[in-house]
PDB file of C-alpha atoms in Angstrom:
ATOM      1  CA  MET A  24     116.762 112.551 120.583  1.00  0.00           C
ATOM      2  CA  THR A  25     114.444 112.411 117.518  1.00  0.00           C
ATOM      3  CA  GLU A  26     113.259 115.224 115.197  1.00  0.00           C
ATOM      4  CA  THR A  27     110.764 116.388 117.722  1.00  0.00           C
ATOM      5  CA  ASP A  28     113.550 117.210 120.228  1.00  0.00           C
ATOM      6  CA  ILE A  29     115.779 119.318 117.927  1.00  0.00           C
ATOM      7  CA  GLU A  30     115.566 122.992 117.446  1.00  0.00           C
ATOM      8  CA  PRO A  31     117.606 123.950 114.297  1.00  0.00           C
ATOM      9  CA  GLN A  32     115.946 126.513 111.915  1.00  0.00           C
ATOM     10  CA  LEU A  33     113.570 123.991 110.475  1.00  0.00           C
ATOM     11  CA  THR A  34     110.023 124.853 109.493  1.00  0.00           C
ATOM     12  CA  LEU A  35     106.972 122.557 109.631  1.00  0.00           C
ATOM     13  CA  ASP A  36     107.060 122.463 105.836  1.00  0.00           C
ATOM     14  CA  LEU A  37     110.487 120.839 105.932  1.00  0.00           C
ATOM     15  CA  TYR A  38     109.675 117.709 107.845  1.00  0.00           C
ATOM     16  CA  SER A  39     107.025 115.344 108.984  1.00  0.00           C
ATOM     17  CA  ALA A  40     106.884 113.473 112.279  1.00  0.00           C
ATOM     18  CA  ALA A  41     107.658 109.768 111.951  1.00  0.00           C
ATOM     19  CA  LYS A  42     104.373 107.983 112.365  1.00  0.00           C
ATOM     20  CA  TYR A  43     105.329 104.367 111.707  1.00  0.00           C
ATOM     21  CA  GLY A  44     107.553 101.909 113.560  1.00  0.00           C
ATOM     22  CA  PHE A  45     109.502  98.719 112.621  1.00  0.00           C
ATOM     23  CA  ASP A  46     106.904  96.695 114.539  1.00  0.00           C
ATOM     24  CA  SER A  47     104.097  97.480 112.129  1.00  0.00           C
ATOM     25  CA  PHE A  48     106.168  96.640 108.991  1.00  0.00           C
ATOM     26  CA  HIS A  49     105.488  93.149 107.449  1.00  0.00           C
ATOM     27  CA  SER A  50     108.942  92.296 106.146  1.00  0.00           C
ATOM     28  CA  ALA A  51     108.148  89.140 104.151  1.00  0.00           C
ATOM     29  CA  GLY A  52     110.474  89.085 101.177  1.00  0.00           C
ATOM     30  CA  ASN A  53     112.342  92.182 102.405  1.00  0.00           C
ATOM     31  CA  SER A  54     113.964  90.928 105.571  1.00  0.00           C
ATOM     32  CA  GLN A  55     117.545  91.875 104.512  1.00  0.00           C
ATOM     33  CA  ALA A  56     116.515  95.404 103.574  1.00  0.00           C
ATOM     34  CA  VAL A  57     114.620  95.838 106.756  1.00  0.00           C
ATOM     35  CA  GLN A  58     117.582  94.626 108.792  1.00  0.00           C
ATOM     36  CA  ALA A  59     119.851  97.042 106.934  1.00  0.00           C
ATOM     37  CA  VAL A  60     117.555  99.917 107.772  1.00  0.00           C
ATOM     38  CA  LYS A  61     117.513  98.909 111.435  1.00  0.00           C
ATOM     39  CA  ASP A  62     121.242  98.770 111.531  1.00  0.00           C
ATOM     40  CA  TRP A  63     121.502 102.155 109.812  1.00  0.00           C
ATOM     41  CA  SER A  64     119.093 103.681 112.457  1.00  0.00           C
ATOM     42  CA  ALA A  65     121.283 102.180 115.288  1.00  0.00           C
ATOM     43  CA  GLY A  66     124.538 103.526 113.842  1.00  0.00           C
ATOM     44  CA  ARG A  67     125.768 100.163 112.517  1.00  0.00           C
ATOM     45  CA  GLY A  68     126.917  99.406 109.016  1.00  0.00           C
ATOM     46  CA  PRO A  69     127.485 101.787 106.077  1.00  0.00           C
ATOM     47  CA  ASP A  70     126.623 105.473 106.637  1.00  0.00           C
ATOM     48  CA  VAL A  71     124.631 105.767 103.368  1.00  0.00           C
ATOM     49  CA  LEU A  72     121.766 103.495 102.475  1.00  0.00           C
ATOM     50  CA  TYR A  73     119.614 103.700  99.250  1.00  0.00           C
ATOM     51  CA  LEU A  74     116.148 101.954  99.112  1.00  0.00           C
ATOM     52  CA  TRP A  75     114.277 101.763  95.836  1.00  0.00           C
ATOM     53  CA  GLY A  76     110.982 100.138  94.689  1.00  0.00           C
ATOM     54  CA  ALA A  77     107.615 100.747  93.337  1.00  0.00           C
ATOM     55  CA  GLU A  78     104.963 102.794  95.012  1.00  0.00           C
ATOM     56  CA  GLY A  79     103.315 100.879  97.871  1.00  0.00           C
ATOM     57  CA  THR A  80     106.317  98.711  98.721  1.00  0.00           C
ATOM     58  CA  GLY A  81     106.872 100.465 102.132  1.00  0.00           C
ATOM     59  CA  LYS A  82     109.722 102.800 101.587  1.00  0.00           C
ATOM     60  CA  SER A  83     108.135 105.725 103.476  1.00  0.00           C
ATOM     61  CA  HIS A  84     107.159 103.423 106.359  1.00  0.00           C
ATOM     62  CA  LEU A  85     110.763 102.187 106.661  1.00  0.00           C
ATOM     63  CA  LEU A  86     112.277 105.661 106.567  1.00  0.00           C
ATOM     64  CA  GLN A  87     109.947 106.835 109.235  1.00  0.00           C
ATOM     65  CA  ALA A  88     110.555 103.703 111.349  1.00  0.00           C
ATOM     66  CA  ALA A  89     114.269 104.348 111.073  1.00  0.00           C
ATOM     67  CA  ILE A  90     113.950 107.897 112.369  1.00  0.00           C
ATOM     68  CA  LYS A  91     111.492 106.910 115.129  1.00  0.00           C
ATOM     69  CA  ALA A  92     113.861 104.330 116.397  1.00  0.00           C
ATOM     70  CA  ALA A  93     116.945 106.491 116.258  1.00  0.00           C
ATOM     71  CA  ALA A  94     118.574 107.450 119.524  1.00  0.00           C
ATOM     72  CA  LEU A  95     120.544 110.463 117.908  1.00  0.00           C
ATOM     73  CA  ARG A  96     119.276 113.650 116.327  1.00  0.00           C
ATOM     74  CA  ALA A  97     117.340 112.539 113.300  1.00  0.00           C
ATOM     75  CA  ILE A  98     114.798 113.779 110.750  1.00  0.00           C
ATOM     76  CA  TYR A  99     112.518 112.252 108.161  1.00  0.00           C
ATOM     77  CA  VAL A 100     112.250 114.631 105.054  1.00  0.00           C
ATOM     78  CA  PRO A 101     109.473 113.920 102.534  1.00  0.00           C
ATOM     79  CA  ILE A 102     110.731 115.538  99.370  1.00  0.00           C
ATOM     80  CA  LYS A 103     107.335 115.455  97.692  1.00  0.00           C
ATOM     81  CA  GLU A 104     106.125 117.959 100.356  1.00  0.00           C
ATOM     82  CA  ILE A 105     108.965 120.449 100.030  1.00  0.00           C
ATOM     83  CA  VAL A 106     110.323 120.171  96.504  1.00  0.00           C
ATOM     84  CA  SER A 107     108.429 123.293  95.308  1.00  0.00           C
ATOM     85  CA  ALA A 108     110.090 125.313  98.043  1.00  0.00           C
ATOM     86  CA  GLY A 109     113.513 125.136  96.655  1.00  0.00           C
ATOM     87  CA  ALA A 110     116.634 123.143  97.379  1.00  0.00           C
ATOM     88  CA  GLU A 111     117.943 125.613  99.950  1.00  0.00           C
ATOM     89  CA  ILE A 112     115.386 124.337 102.404  1.00  0.00           C
ATOM     90  CA  LEU A 113     117.830 121.481 103.154  1.00  0.00           C
ATOM     91  CA  ASP A 114     120.552 123.897 104.326  1.00  0.00           C
ATOM     92  CA  ASP A 115     119.805 123.337 108.006  1.00  0.00           C
ATOM     93  CA  LEU A 116     120.343 119.629 108.075  1.00  0.00           C
ATOM     94  CA  GLU A 117     123.925 119.823 109.075  1.00  0.00           C
ATOM     95  CA  ALA A 118     122.797 119.983 112.711  1.00  0.00           C
ATOM     96  CA  LEU A 119     121.515 116.489 112.607  1.00  0.00           C
ATOM     97  CA  ASP A 120     123.131 112.999 112.936  1.00  0.00           C
ATOM     98  CA  LEU A 121     120.688 110.982 110.730  1.00  0.00           C
ATOM     99  CA  VAL A 122     118.758 112.215 107.774  1.00  0.00           C
ATOM    100  CA  ALA A 123     116.167 110.152 105.863  1.00  0.00           C
ATOM    101  CA  LEU A 124     115.175 111.609 102.460  1.00  0.00           C
ATOM    102  CA  ASP A 125     112.082 110.191 100.910  1.00  0.00           C
ATOM    103  CA  ASP A 126     111.175 110.320  97.155  1.00  0.00           C
ATOM    104  CA  VAL A 127     114.595 111.587  96.064  1.00  0.00           C
ATOM    105  CA  ASP A 128     113.594 110.598  92.493  1.00  0.00           C
ATOM    106  CA  LEU A 129     111.457 113.753  92.335  1.00  0.00           C
ATOM    107  CA  CYS A 130     114.640 115.743  92.325  1.00  0.00           C
ATOM    108  CA  SER A 131     115.642 114.091  89.008  1.00  0.00           C
ATOM    109  CA  GLY A 132     116.393 116.708  86.274  1.00  0.00           C
ATOM    110  CA  ASP A 133     116.212 119.672  88.652  1.00  0.00           C
ATOM    111  CA  ARG A 134     119.716 120.983  88.706  1.00  0.00           C
ATOM    112  CA  PRO A 135     119.622 122.964  91.961  1.00  0.00           C
ATOM    113  CA  TRP A 136     118.055 119.994  93.800  1.00  0.00           C
ATOM    114  CA  GLU A 137     120.493 117.484  92.294  1.00  0.00           C
ATOM    115  CA  GLN A 138     123.408 119.778  93.302  1.00  0.00           C
ATOM    116  CA  ARG A 139     122.132 120.237  96.824  1.00  0.00           C
ATOM    117  CA  LEU A 140     121.725 116.448  97.240  1.00  0.00           C
ATOM    118  CA  PHE A 141     125.231 115.923  96.005  1.00  0.00           C
ATOM    119  CA  ARG A 142     126.527 118.452  98.456  1.00  0.00           C
ATOM    120  CA  LEU A 143     124.467 116.936 101.344  1.00  0.00           C
ATOM    121  CA  TYR A 144     125.985 113.574 100.523  1.00  0.00           C
ATOM    122  CA  ASN A 145     129.429 114.829 100.585  1.00  0.00           C
ATOM    123  CA  GLU A 146     128.817 116.864 103.756  1.00  0.00           C
ATOM    124  CA  SER A 147     127.423 113.850 105.442  1.00  0.00           C
ATOM    125  CA  GLN A 148     130.344 111.669 104.517  1.00  0.00           C
ATOM    126  CA  ALA A 149     132.878 114.194 105.575  1.00  0.00           C
ATOM    127  CA  ALA A 150     131.210 114.766 109.029  1.00  0.00           C
ATOM    128  CA  GLY A 151     130.463 111.083 109.742  1.00  0.00           C
ATOM    129  CA  ARG A 152     126.649 111.632 109.532  1.00  0.00           C
ATOM    130  CA  ARG A 153     124.265 108.982 108.224  1.00  0.00           C
ATOM    131  CA  LEU A 154     122.100 109.372 105.136  1.00  0.00           C
ATOM    132  CA  LEU A 155     119.190 107.213 104.049  1.00  0.00           C
ATOM    133  CA  MET A 156     117.424 107.760 100.678  1.00  0.00           C
ATOM    134  CA  ALA A 157     114.353 106.186  99.067  1.00  0.00           C
ATOM    135  CA  SER A 158     113.416 106.266  95.429  1.00  0.00           C
ATOM    136  CA  ARG A 159     111.183 104.579  92.938  1.00  0.00           C
ATOM    137  CA  ARG A 160     114.222 104.316  90.616  1.00  0.00           C
ATOM    138  CA  SER A 161     117.238 102.007  90.874  1.00  0.00           C
ATOM    139  CA  PRO A 162     120.670 103.631  90.974  1.00  0.00           C
ATOM    140  CA  ALA A 163     121.455 101.374  87.902  1.00  0.00           C
ATOM    141  CA  SER A 164     118.934 103.336  85.854  1.00  0.00           C
ATOM    142  CA  LYS A 165     120.984 106.618  86.397  1.00  0.00           C
ATOM    143  CA  PRO A 166     118.064 108.350  88.242  1.00  0.00           C
ATOM    144  CA  PHE A 167     119.872 111.714  88.094  1.00  0.00           C
ATOM    145  CA  ASP A 168     121.399 113.916  85.382  1.00  0.00           C
ATOM    146  CA  LEU A 169     124.322 114.893  87.530  1.00  0.00           C
ATOM    147  CA  ASP A 170     126.910 112.116  86.993  1.00  0.00           C
ATOM    148  CA  ASP A 171     128.620 112.754  90.331  1.00  0.00           C
ATOM    149  CA  LEU A 172     125.387 112.260  92.165  1.00  0.00           C
ATOM    150  CA  VAL A 173     124.663 109.091  90.205  1.00  0.00           C
ATOM    151  CA  SER A 174     128.077 107.631  91.096  1.00  0.00           C
ATOM    152  CA  ARG A 175     127.473 108.449  94.792  1.00  0.00           C
ATOM    153  CA  VAL A 176     124.211 106.637  94.984  1.00  0.00           C
ATOM    154  CA  GLN A 177     125.582 103.759  92.957  1.00  0.00           C
ATOM    155  CA  ALA A 178     128.352 103.443  95.533  1.00  0.00           C
ATOM    156  CA  SER A 179     125.930 103.306  98.473  1.00  0.00           C
ATOM    157  CA  LEU A 180     124.478 100.183 100.015  1.00  0.00           C
ATOM    158  CA  VAL A 181     121.439  99.474  97.842  1.00  0.00           C
ATOM    159  CA  TYR A 182     118.388  97.415  98.471  1.00  0.00           C
ATOM    160  CA  GLN A 183     115.238  96.916  96.297  1.00  0.00           C
ATOM    161  CA  LEU A 184     111.968  96.547  98.226  1.00  0.00           C
ATOM    162  CA  ARG A 185     109.743  93.946  96.780  1.00  0.00           C
ATOM    163  CA  GLU A 186     105.953  94.049  96.642  1.00  0.00           C
ATOM    164  CA  LEU A 187     104.191  91.755  99.145  1.00  0.00           C
ATOM    165  CA  SER A 188     102.204  88.862  97.827  1.00  0.00           C
ATOM    166  CA  ASP A 189      98.421  89.179  98.251  1.00  0.00           C
ATOM    167  CA  ARG A 190      98.696  86.922 101.242  1.00  0.00           C
ATOM    168  CA  GLY A 191     101.476  89.093 102.569  1.00  0.00           C
ATOM    169  CA  LYS A 192      99.323  92.216 102.159  1.00  0.00           C
ATOM    170  CA  ALA A 193      96.444  90.529 103.998  1.00  0.00           C
ATOM    171  CA  GLU A 194      98.828  89.657 106.853  1.00  0.00           C
ATOM    172  CA  ALA A 195     100.197  93.239 107.020  1.00  0.00           C
ATOM    173  CA  LEU A 196      96.632  94.520 107.113  1.00  0.00           C
ATOM    174  CA  ARG A 197      95.847  92.125 109.985  1.00  0.00           C
ATOM    175  CA  LEU A 198      98.933  93.253 111.942  1.00  0.00           C
ATOM    176  CA  GLY A 199      98.213  96.867 111.319  1.00  0.00           C
ATOM    177  CA  ALA A 200      94.696  96.357 112.661  1.00  0.00           C
ATOM    178  CA  GLY A 201      95.898  94.478 115.683  1.00  0.00           C
ATOM    179  CA  ARG A 202      98.279  97.286 116.714  1.00  0.00           C
ATOM    180  CA  ARG A 203      95.182  99.559 116.762  1.00  0.00           C
ATOM    181  CA  GLY A 204      93.248  97.226 118.898  1.00  0.00           C
ATOM    182  CA  LEU A 205      91.167  95.961 115.996  1.00  0.00           C
ATOM    183  CA  GLU A 206      90.478  92.373 114.951  1.00  0.00           C
ATOM    184  CA  ILE A 207      89.783  91.613 111.278  1.00  0.00           C
ATOM    185  CA  PRO A 208      88.095  88.205 110.806  1.00  0.00           C
ATOM    186  CA  GLU A 209      89.431  86.040 107.962  1.00  0.00           C
ATOM    187  CA  SER A 210      86.107  86.463 106.000  1.00  0.00           C
ATOM    188  CA  THR A 211      86.517  90.302 106.235  1.00  0.00           C
ATOM    189  CA  LEU A 212      90.112  90.129 104.987  1.00  0.00           C
ATOM    190  CA  ASP A 213      88.996  88.007 102.037  1.00  0.00           C
ATOM    191  CA  PHE A 214      86.205  90.479 101.297  1.00  0.00           C
ATOM    192  CA  ILE A 215      88.612  93.379 101.289  1.00  0.00           C
ATOM    193  CA  MET A 216      91.286  91.684  99.268  1.00  0.00           C
ATOM    194  CA  GLN A 217      88.708  90.616  96.626  1.00  0.00           C
ATOM    195  CA  ARG A 218      86.948  94.077  96.333  1.00  0.00           C
ATOM    196  CA  GLU A 219      89.695  96.619  96.934  1.00  0.00           C
ATOM    197  CA  ARG A 220      92.804  97.674  94.980  1.00  0.00           C
ATOM    198  CA  ARG A 221      95.454  95.448  96.399  1.00  0.00           C
ATOM    199  CA  ASP A 222      98.299  97.959  96.894  1.00  0.00           C
ATOM    200  CA  MET A 223      99.520  98.791 100.361  1.00  0.00           C
ATOM    201  CA  THR A 224      98.803 102.545  99.955  1.00  0.00           C
ATOM    202  CA  THR A 225      95.146 101.876  99.267  1.00  0.00           C
ATOM    203  CA  LEU A 226      94.945  99.209 102.004  1.00  0.00           C
ATOM    204  CA  SER A 227      96.615 101.408 104.550  1.00  0.00           C
ATOM    205  CA  SER A 228      94.171 104.245 103.818  1.00  0.00           C
ATOM    206  CA  LEU A 229      91.357 101.797 104.115  1.00  0.00           C
ATOM    207  CA  LEU A 230      92.568 100.691 107.498  1.00  0.00           C
ATOM    208  CA  ASP A 231      92.603 104.253 108.642  1.00  0.00           C
ATOM    209  CA  LEU A 232      88.960 104.614 107.484  1.00  0.00           C
ATOM    210  CA  LEU A 233      87.834 101.436 109.212  1.00  0.00           C
ATOM    211  CA  ASP A 234      89.611 102.366 112.421  1.00  0.00           C
ATOM    212  CA  VAL A 235      87.717 105.653 112.732  1.00  0.00           C
ATOM    213  CA  ALA A 236      84.384 103.999 111.689  1.00  0.00           C
ATOM    214  CA  SER A 237      84.707 101.121 114.128  1.00  0.00           C
ATOM    215  CA  LEU A 238      85.754 103.477 117.002  1.00  0.00           C
ATOM    216  CA  SER A 239      82.968 106.009 116.317  1.00  0.00           C
ATOM    217  CA  ARG A 240      80.217 103.435 115.969  1.00  0.00           C
ATOM    218  CA  GLY A 241      81.442 100.747 118.315  1.00  0.00           C
ATOM    219  CA  ARG A 242      81.237  98.131 115.639  1.00  0.00           C
ATOM    220  CA  LEU A 243      83.281  95.014 114.959  1.00  0.00           C
ATOM    221  CA  LEU A 244      84.860  94.694 111.430  1.00  0.00           C
ATOM    222  CA  THR A 245      82.339  92.138 110.084  1.00  0.00           C
ATOM    223  CA  VAL A 246      81.831  91.930 106.350  1.00  0.00           C
ATOM    224  CA  PRO A 247      78.374  93.694 106.545  1.00  0.00           C
ATOM    225  CA  PHE A 248      79.897  96.608 108.487  1.00  0.00           C
ATOM    226  CA  VAL A 249      82.893  96.934 106.158  1.00  0.00           C
ATOM    227  CA  ARG A 250      80.557  96.781 103.202  1.00  0.00           C
ATOM    228  CA  GLU A 251      78.494  99.625 104.639  1.00  0.00           C
ATOM    229  CA  VAL A 252      81.615 101.732 105.367  1.00  0.00           C
ATOM    230  CA  LEU A 253      82.790 101.314 101.728  1.00  0.00           C
ATOM    231  CA  ALA A 254      79.398 102.230 100.451  1.00  0.00           C
ATOM    232  CA  ARG A 255      79.362 105.362 102.604  1.00  0.00           C
ATOM    233  CA  ARG A 256      82.724 106.259 101.349  1.00  0.00           C
ATOM    234  CA  GLY A 257      81.152 107.032  98.027  1.00  0.00           C
ATOM    235  CA  ASP A 258      83.393 105.261  95.630  1.00  0.00           C
ATOM    236  CA  ALA A 259      82.929 101.625  96.754  1.00  0.00           C
ATOM    237  CA  PRO A 260      83.924  99.114  94.196  1.00  0.00           C
ATOM    238  CA  ASP A 261      81.390  96.831  92.549  1.00  0.00           C
ATOM    239  CA  GLN A 262      79.956  94.411  95.195  1.00  0.00           C
ATOM    240  CA  GLY A 263      79.655  91.593  92.903  1.00  0.00           C
ATOM    241  CA  ASP A 264      77.304  88.624  93.585  1.00  0.00           C
TER     242      ASP A 264
END
């Protein structure tokens, strides 16, 4: 079962459905980390895994993929969507076998949240449950004020996610389009990579936009059509020569 099959006292504010799978993650440069997440999802290897890296390196994608692939009771928890609700919102997680916590660095300096994460870590270890965390900060940087929590994350299996090269980002865009039934010609990929911000968050949002536009208008992703979509978006970058 996944998070959609469980019925503990969890509200929609607490969790998000896992949208992404491993098949849509371009793992160039991060193959060891991706394999570790797959193993964690399948119940192999260490019970606690900690991923860190800059924004746009695919942390949220991998956490959601792990939950989507899990055969046990599992949940993806985006901390940024619930941090204002208070740490007690995590109290129902003991009913689950696998918990993936995204953006745990947002708990840094917040004593109640740090204490609740520390307790969740200990509870998970004692019960044999599996915990996956993602952060923009390395454990070596002491990302929390609570020393006991720092020591726990430092003792976890840790992987840094590396940013893709521009070629890798273009390939990830092509793969993502292909899984939506879209084809992006090489000339269109070059146009996008030259004119748009080259981070995966921006490129993924752009792919969503192009998917809707292509479907609604029955158009192929040619350079003229993509240029038109960007212009209609209202904040198209300079077109250049």
